[in-house]
XYZ file of C-alpha atoms in Angstrom:
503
model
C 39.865 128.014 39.132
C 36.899 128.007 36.666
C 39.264 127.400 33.747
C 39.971 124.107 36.007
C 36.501 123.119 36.429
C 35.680 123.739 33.014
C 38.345 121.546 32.080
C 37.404 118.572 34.790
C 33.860 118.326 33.516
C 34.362 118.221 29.588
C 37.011 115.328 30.504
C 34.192 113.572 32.184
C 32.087 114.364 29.054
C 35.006 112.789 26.789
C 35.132 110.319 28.860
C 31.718 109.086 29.283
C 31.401 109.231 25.766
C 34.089 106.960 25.111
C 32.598 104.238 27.767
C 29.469 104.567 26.305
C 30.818 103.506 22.860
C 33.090 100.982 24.454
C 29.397 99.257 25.539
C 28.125 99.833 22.355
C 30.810 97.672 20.748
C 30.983 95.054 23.276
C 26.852 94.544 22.674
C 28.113 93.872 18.676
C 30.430 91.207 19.333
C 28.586 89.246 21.962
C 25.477 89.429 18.961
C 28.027 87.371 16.715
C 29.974 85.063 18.971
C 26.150 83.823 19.923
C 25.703 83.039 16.122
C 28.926 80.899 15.940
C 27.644 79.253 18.769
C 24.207 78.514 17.605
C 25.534 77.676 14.119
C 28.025 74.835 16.105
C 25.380 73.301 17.988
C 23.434 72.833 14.843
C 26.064 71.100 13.292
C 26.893 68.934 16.484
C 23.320 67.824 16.524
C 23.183 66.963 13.127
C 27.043 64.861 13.840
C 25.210 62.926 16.980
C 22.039 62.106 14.841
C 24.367 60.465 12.544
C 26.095 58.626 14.599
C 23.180 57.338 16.512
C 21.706 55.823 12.976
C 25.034 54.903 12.425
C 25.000 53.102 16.015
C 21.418 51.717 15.780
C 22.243 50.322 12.025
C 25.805 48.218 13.584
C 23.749 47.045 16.806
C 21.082 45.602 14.144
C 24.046 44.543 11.945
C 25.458 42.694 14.937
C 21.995 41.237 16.103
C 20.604 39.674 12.344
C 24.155 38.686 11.222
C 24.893 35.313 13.495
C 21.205 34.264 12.338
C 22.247 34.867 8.578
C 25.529 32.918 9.228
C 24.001 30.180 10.529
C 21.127 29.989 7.575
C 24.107 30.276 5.214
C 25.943 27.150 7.637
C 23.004 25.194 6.744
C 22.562 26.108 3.186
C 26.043 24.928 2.926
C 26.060 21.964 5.014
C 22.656 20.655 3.675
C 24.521 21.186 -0.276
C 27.233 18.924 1.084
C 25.244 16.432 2.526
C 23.205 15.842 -0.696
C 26.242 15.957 -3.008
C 27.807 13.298 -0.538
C 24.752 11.059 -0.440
C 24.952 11.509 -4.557
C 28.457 10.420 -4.452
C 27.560 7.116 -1.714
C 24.250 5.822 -3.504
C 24.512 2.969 -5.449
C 21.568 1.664 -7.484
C 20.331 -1.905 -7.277
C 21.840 -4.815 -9.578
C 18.605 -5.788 -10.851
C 15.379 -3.976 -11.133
C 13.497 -6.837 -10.251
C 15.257 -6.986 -7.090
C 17.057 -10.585 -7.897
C 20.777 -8.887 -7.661
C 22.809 -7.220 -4.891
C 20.919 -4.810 -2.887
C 21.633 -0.904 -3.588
C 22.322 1.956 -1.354
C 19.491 5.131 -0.972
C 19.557 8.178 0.705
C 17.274 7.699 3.726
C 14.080 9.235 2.999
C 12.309 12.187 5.317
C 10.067 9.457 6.880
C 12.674 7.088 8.679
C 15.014 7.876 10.823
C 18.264 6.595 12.517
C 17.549 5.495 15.657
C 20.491 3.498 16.349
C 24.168 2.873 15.442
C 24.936 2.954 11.705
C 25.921 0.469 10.329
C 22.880 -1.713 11.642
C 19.497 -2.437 11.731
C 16.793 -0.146 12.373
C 13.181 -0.649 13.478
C 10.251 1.566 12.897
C 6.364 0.398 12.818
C 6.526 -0.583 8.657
C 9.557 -2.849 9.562
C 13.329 -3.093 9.551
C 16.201 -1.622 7.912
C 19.452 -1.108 7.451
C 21.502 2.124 7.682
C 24.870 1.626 5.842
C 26.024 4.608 7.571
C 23.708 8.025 8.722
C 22.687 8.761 5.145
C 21.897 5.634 3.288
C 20.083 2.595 3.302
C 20.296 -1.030 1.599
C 17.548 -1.143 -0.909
C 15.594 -3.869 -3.279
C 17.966 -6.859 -3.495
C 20.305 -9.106 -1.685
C 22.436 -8.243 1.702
C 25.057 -10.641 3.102
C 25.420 -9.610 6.616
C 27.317 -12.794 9.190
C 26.967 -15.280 6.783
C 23.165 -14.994 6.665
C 21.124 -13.954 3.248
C 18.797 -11.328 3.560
C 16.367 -9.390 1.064
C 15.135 -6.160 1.075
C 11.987 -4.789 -0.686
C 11.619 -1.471 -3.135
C 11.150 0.349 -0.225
C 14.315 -0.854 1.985
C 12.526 -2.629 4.189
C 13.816 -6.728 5.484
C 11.068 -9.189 3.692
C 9.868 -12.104 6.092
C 8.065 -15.188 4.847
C 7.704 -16.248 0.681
C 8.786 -13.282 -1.214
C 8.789 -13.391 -5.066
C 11.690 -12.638 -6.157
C 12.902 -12.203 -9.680
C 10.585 -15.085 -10.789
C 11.211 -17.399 -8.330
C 9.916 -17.556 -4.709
C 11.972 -16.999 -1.692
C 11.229 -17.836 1.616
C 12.662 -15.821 4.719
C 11.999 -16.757 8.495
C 10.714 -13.878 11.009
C 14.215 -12.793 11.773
C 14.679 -12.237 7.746
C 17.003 -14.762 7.217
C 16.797 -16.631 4.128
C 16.067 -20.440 3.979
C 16.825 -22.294 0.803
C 15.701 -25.435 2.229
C 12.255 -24.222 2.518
C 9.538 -26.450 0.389
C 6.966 -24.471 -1.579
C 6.179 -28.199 -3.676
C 2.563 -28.819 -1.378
C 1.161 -25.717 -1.286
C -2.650 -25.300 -1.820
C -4.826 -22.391 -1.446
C -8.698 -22.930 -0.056
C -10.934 -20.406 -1.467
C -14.450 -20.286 -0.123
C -17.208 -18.354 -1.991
C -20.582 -16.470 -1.205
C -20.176 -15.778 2.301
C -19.485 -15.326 5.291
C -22.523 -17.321 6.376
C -23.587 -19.298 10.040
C -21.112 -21.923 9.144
C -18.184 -19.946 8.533
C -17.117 -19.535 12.014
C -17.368 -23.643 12.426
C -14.872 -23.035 9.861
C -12.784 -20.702 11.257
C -12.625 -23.508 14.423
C -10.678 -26.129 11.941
C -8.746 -23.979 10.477
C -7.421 -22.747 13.506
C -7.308 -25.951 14.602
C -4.795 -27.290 11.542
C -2.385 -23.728 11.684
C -4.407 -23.514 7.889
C -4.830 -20.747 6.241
C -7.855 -19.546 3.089
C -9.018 -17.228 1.208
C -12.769 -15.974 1.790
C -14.774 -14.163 -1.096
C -17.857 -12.665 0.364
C -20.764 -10.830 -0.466
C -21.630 -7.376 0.445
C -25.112 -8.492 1.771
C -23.684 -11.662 3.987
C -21.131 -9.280 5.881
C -23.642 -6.942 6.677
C -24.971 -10.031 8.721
C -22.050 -12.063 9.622
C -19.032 -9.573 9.172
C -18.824 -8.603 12.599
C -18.880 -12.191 13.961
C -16.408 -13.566 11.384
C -14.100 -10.883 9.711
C -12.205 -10.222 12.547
C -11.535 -13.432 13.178
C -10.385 -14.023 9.199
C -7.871 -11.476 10.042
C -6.231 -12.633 13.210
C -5.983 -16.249 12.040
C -3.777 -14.597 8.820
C -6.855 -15.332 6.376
C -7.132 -13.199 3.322
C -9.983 -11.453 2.875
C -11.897 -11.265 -0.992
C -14.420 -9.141 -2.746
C -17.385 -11.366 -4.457
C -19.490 -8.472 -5.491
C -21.929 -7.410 -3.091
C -25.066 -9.947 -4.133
C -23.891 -12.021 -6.732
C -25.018 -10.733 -9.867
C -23.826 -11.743 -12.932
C -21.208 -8.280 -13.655
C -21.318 -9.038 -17.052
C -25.310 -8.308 -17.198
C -24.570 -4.977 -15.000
C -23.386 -1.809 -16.581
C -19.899 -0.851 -15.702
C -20.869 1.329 -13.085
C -23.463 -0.995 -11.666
C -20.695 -3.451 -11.366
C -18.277 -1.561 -9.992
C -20.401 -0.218 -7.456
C -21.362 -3.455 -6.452
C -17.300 -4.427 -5.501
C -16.984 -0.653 -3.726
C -19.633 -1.253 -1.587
C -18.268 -4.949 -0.543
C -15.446 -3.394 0.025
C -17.053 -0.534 2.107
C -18.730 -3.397 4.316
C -15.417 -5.596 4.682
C -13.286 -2.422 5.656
C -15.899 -1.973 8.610
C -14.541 -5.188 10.615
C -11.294 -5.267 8.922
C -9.526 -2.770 10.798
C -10.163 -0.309 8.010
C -8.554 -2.625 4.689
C -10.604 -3.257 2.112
C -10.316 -7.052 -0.013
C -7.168 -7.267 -1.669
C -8.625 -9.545 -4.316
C -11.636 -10.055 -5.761
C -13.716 -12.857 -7.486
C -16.289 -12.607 -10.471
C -19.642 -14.121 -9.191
C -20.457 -17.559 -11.809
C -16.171 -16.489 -12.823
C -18.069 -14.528 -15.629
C -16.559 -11.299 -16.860
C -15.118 -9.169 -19.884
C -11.763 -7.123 -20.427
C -13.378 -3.910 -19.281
C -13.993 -4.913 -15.823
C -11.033 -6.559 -15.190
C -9.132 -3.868 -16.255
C -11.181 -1.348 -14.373
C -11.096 -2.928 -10.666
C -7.786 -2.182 -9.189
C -6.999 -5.313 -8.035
C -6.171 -9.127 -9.333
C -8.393 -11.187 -10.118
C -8.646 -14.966 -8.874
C -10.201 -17.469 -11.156
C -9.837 -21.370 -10.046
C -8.337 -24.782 -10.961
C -9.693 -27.348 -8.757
C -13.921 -27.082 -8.452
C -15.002 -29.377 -5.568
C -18.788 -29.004 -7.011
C -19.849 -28.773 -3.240
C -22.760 -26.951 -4.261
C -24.101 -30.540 -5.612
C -23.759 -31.486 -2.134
C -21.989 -34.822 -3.026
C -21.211 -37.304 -0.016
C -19.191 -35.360 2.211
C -16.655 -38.093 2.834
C -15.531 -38.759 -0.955
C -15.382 -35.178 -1.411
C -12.950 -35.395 0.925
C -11.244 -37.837 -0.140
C -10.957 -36.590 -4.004
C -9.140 -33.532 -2.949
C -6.538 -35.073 -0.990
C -6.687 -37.614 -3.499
C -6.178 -35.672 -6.665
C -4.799 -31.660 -5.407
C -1.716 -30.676 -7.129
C 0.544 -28.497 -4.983
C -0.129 -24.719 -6.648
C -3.854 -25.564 -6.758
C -6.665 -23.760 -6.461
C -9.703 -25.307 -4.557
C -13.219 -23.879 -4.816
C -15.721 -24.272 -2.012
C -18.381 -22.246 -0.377
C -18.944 -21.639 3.582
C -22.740 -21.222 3.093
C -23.079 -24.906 2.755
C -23.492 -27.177 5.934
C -22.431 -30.208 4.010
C -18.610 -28.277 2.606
C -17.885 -27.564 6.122
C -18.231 -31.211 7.693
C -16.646 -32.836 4.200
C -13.636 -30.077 5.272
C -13.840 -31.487 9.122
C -12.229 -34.806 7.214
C -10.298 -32.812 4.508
C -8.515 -30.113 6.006
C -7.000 -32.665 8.368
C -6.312 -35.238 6.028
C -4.685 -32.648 3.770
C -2.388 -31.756 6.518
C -1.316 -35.240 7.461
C -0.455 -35.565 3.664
C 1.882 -33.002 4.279
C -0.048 -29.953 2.259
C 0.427 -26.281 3.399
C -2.725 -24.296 3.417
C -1.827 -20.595 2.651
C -3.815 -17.590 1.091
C -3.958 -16.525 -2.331
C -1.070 -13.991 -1.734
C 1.393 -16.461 -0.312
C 0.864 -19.173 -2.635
C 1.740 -16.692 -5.360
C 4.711 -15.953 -3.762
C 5.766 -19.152 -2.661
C 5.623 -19.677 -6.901
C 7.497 -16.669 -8.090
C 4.526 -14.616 -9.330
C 3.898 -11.377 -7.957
C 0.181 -11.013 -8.817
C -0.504 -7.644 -11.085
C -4.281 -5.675 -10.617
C -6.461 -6.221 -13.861
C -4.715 -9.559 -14.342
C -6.847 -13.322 -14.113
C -4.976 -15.914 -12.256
C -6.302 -19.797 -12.607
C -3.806 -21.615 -10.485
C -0.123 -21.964 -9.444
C 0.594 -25.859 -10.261
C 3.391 -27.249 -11.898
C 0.920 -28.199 -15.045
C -0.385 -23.930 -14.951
C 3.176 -22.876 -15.060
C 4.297 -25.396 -17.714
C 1.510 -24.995 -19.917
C 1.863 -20.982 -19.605
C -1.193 -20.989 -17.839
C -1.042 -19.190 -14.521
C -2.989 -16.386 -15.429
C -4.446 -14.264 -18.525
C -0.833 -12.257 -19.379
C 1.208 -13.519 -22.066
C 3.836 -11.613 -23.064
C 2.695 -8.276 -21.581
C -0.652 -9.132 -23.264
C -4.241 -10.278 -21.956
C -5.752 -13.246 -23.001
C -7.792 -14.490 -20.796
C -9.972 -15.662 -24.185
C -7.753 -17.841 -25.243
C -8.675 -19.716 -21.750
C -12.312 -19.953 -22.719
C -11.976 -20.852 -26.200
C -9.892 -23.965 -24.970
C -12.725 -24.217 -22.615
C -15.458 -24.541 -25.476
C -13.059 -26.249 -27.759
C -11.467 -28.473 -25.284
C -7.799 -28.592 -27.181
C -5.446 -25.113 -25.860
C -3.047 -25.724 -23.511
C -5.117 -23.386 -21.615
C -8.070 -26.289 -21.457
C -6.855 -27.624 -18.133
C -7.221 -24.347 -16.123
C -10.062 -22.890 -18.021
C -12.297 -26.167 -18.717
C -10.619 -28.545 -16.462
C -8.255 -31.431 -17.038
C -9.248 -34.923 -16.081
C -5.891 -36.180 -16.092
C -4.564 -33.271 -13.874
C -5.850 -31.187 -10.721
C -9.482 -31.096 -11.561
C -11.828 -33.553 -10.771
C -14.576 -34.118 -13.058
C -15.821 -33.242 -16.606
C -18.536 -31.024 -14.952
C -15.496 -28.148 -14.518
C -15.714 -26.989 -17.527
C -18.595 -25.297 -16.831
C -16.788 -22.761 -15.050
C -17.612 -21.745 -11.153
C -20.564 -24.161 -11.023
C -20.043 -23.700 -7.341
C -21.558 -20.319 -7.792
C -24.650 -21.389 -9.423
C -25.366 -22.325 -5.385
C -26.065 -18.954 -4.804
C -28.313 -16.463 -7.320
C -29.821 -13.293 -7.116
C -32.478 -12.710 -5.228
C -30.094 -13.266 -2.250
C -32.013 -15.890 -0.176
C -30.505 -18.792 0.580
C -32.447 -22.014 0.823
C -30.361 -24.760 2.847
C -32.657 -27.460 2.513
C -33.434 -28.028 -1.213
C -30.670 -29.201 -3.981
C -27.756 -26.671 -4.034
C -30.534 -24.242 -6.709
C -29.835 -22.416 -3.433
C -31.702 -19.192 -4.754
C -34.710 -21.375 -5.813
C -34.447 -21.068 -9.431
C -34.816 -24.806 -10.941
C -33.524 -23.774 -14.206
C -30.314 -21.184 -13.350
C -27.550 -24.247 -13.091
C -28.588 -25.001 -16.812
C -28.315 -21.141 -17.760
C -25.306 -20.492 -16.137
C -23.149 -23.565 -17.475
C -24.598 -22.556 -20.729
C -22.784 -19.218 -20.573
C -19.694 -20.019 -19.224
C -19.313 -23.082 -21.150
C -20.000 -20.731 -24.234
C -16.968 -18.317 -23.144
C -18.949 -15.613 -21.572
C -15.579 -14.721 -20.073
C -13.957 -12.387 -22.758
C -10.821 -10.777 -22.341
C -8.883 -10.650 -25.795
C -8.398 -6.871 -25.915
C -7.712 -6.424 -21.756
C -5.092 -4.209 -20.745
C -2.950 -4.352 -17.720
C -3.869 -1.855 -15.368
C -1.357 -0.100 -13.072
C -0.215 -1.172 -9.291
C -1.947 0.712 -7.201
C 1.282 0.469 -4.804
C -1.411 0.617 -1.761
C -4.823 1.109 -0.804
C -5.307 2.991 1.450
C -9.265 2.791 1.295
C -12.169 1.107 0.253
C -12.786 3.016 -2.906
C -9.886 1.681 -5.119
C -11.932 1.432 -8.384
C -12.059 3.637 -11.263
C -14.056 6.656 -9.566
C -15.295 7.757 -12.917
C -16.895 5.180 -13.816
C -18.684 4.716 -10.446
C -19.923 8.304 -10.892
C -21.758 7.856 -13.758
C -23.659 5.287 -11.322
């Protein structure tokens, strides 16, 4: 019985020993197994991380690439379109515009607004599209039977164009008109204004569908600018720059002078809507190569000198233009004088009914081939200017506006008719040689005296002084140089700004 017992409880002994170790080694391997498992997450972490850059880098793949397909669409379409407008320009027959029109590549600044081909509008003017890309450009363009002419710039020219040395005129619609008559002509220039007359003026002129030039004075359109510029400009007038009061530029320094023309300028720009003159006039028609060269604009001398400033009998003064004007000519008057404007009460409509056009400066140009250049002299437009070479002071890409006043003092040069005046041609008396006598009327000390002989500045002895100098070729322009087209002006201040500086 003990032997039993004994034997029961070391088998429970063995036997507790051996479940105690089985514990023991089931503690070891659960340690391990939750190593391995530790060890997987780490590396599943690591897998998801790279899968979410991997994610986040297609979604921004997906999101920048349509945006980079459709720069690259554009890149590739814009190529195309320029090496297909390279491959449809054509340039223009003639430089000077007298051939067959070319074919551009519409510029940034116009647009098609309306079927292609065909004409286009915008506020400079119309245009033609050949087709979405191009334009027709500086020449010649059959379209229906009907000529038209476009400009540099591809726009339709209206009116008398100059046009490879001969003028052109075109009706509103831009149709061309050989017929048109460009033989009786004229342009009226009036000097030293605008005065209390000028408007009287303005009143006939409207009154005859005539058109002139005005030079005025810096001083008199501080006065009478606001009364009378505006109206200039809506009755088609041209407006001119006469220095602002008179002086004699070639007794100025350059600066002086020029300063005197910018601040005209300045003034007219005030009631012109913002334009400044587009041509100016020397006071007395006295000046040297290094002004004309250095005001940015032509310069308009004169063949036909009424002498108003005499104040001759206003009827025969009358009667001696319409009597002896040459279509292409240019007349000389001044709108300070009572006596011009009732003499032009009888002239203006007398020179109508003789079937004379009255245009500006500008058209009459035109209307006679010449485009006129800045830093260049023109004396007149006639048949006798043109024949004898003498529209203006270029020759041959050269100045020489002395020549003109040596044939003035010498009284031989072909020149002698424009510069001294002819008395077998447009000019009316010997007394035109003496240059812009007409401006003697008005001197320096700007006051004008109405009443008294046409000394108008009350200085007995500054006729004698003046046709002294021009007579003697004051006027010298042998080593002038053409200046450079401005293309526009966009401003008053169009002169050379250096120059005015050293003012």
């Amino acid at each position: 019985m003990s032997s039993d017992k004994s034997s029961e409880v070391r088998t429970k002994r063995t036997s507790g020993r051996n479940t105690s170790g089985r514990r023991a080694g089931g503690r070891s391997g659960y340690k391990k197994n939750t190593g391995r498992e530790d060890l997987f997450s780490a590396y599943l972490k690591t897998a998801i991380a790279v899968v979410a850059v991997v994610a986040v880098i297609a979604v921004i793949w997906l999101i920048v690439k349509p945006f980079r397909m459709r720069a690259e669409k554009a890149r590739l379409e814009t190529a195309v379109s320029e090496s297909d407008a390279l491959e449809i320009t054509v340039d223009p027959e003639a430089e000077d515009g007298s051939g067959q029109a070319g074919r551009a590549r519409i510029p940034d600044g116009m647009s098609v607004r309306y079927d292609t081909p065909g004409w286009q509008h915008d506020d400079k003017g119309w245009w033609y599209a050949s087709d979405e890309k191009t334009f027709y450009v500086n020449g010649w363009f059959t379209l229906d039977q009907q000529e038209y002419h476009f400009d540099s710039t591809g726009y339709m020219d209206t009116g008398w164009t100059a046009i490879g040395g001969k003028g052109c005129y075109f009706d509103e619609h831009g149709v061309y008109d050989s017929a048109a008559d460009n033989s009786r002509m004229i342009a009226l220039t009036f000097d030293d204004g605008p005065g209390e007359y000028t408007n009287e003026l303005l009143d006939l002129l409207e009154e005859n569908d005539a058109k002139a030039t005005f030079f005025m004075l810096g001083e008199c359109v501080e006065q009478y600018g606001s009364e009378t510029i505006p109206r200039m400009v809506k009755l088609g007038c041209q407006l001119g720059n006469h220095s602002y009061d008179h002086s004699d530029m070639t007794t100025l320094s350059l600066s002086a002078a020029l300063q005197q023309f910018k601040d005209t300028d300045a003034q007219i720009a005030k009631y012109s809507g913002g334009a400044p003159a587009s041509l100016i006039r020397f006071p007395y028609g006295s000046f040297n190569a290094e002004l004309e060269k250095s005001i940015d604009k032509p310069s308009i001398y004169w063949n036909f000198d009424t002498q108003d400033w005499t104040k001759p009998d206003t009827y025969e003064m009358a009667q001696k233009v319409i009597s002896n004007v040459e279509g292409g000519d240019i007349v000389l008057m001044h709108d300070i004088h009572e006596n011009t404007i009732t003499s032009c009460k009888t002239m203006i409509a007398g020179l109508r009914e003789a079937g004379f056009q009255m245009v500006t400066l500008s058209e009459l140009a035109a209307a006679r081939g010449f485009d006129m250049e800045a830093g260049v002299t023109y004396y007149g437009f006639s048949d006798t200017d043109i024949a004898h070479g003498s529209v203006s002071d270029k020759k041959d890409g050269t100045e020489a506006a002395d020549d003109a006043v040596a044939a003035a003092a010498a009284g031989t040069s072909e020149n002698a008719d424009i510069a001294a005046g002819d008395a077998s041609g447009s000019q009316l008396t010997e007394e035109a040689a003496n240059g812009d006598a007409g401006d003697s009327s008005t001197g320096d000390t700007g006051s004008y005296d109405e009443s008294g002989s046409d000394d108008s500045y009350g200085d007995d002895s500054y006729d004698e002084s003046y046709d002294e100098s021009e007579s003697g070729g004051s006027t010298d322009e042998s080593d002038s140089e053409e200046s450079s087209d401005s293309g526009g002006e966009d401003s008053a201040s169009v002169y050379n700004d250096s120059a005015v500086a050293d003012y």
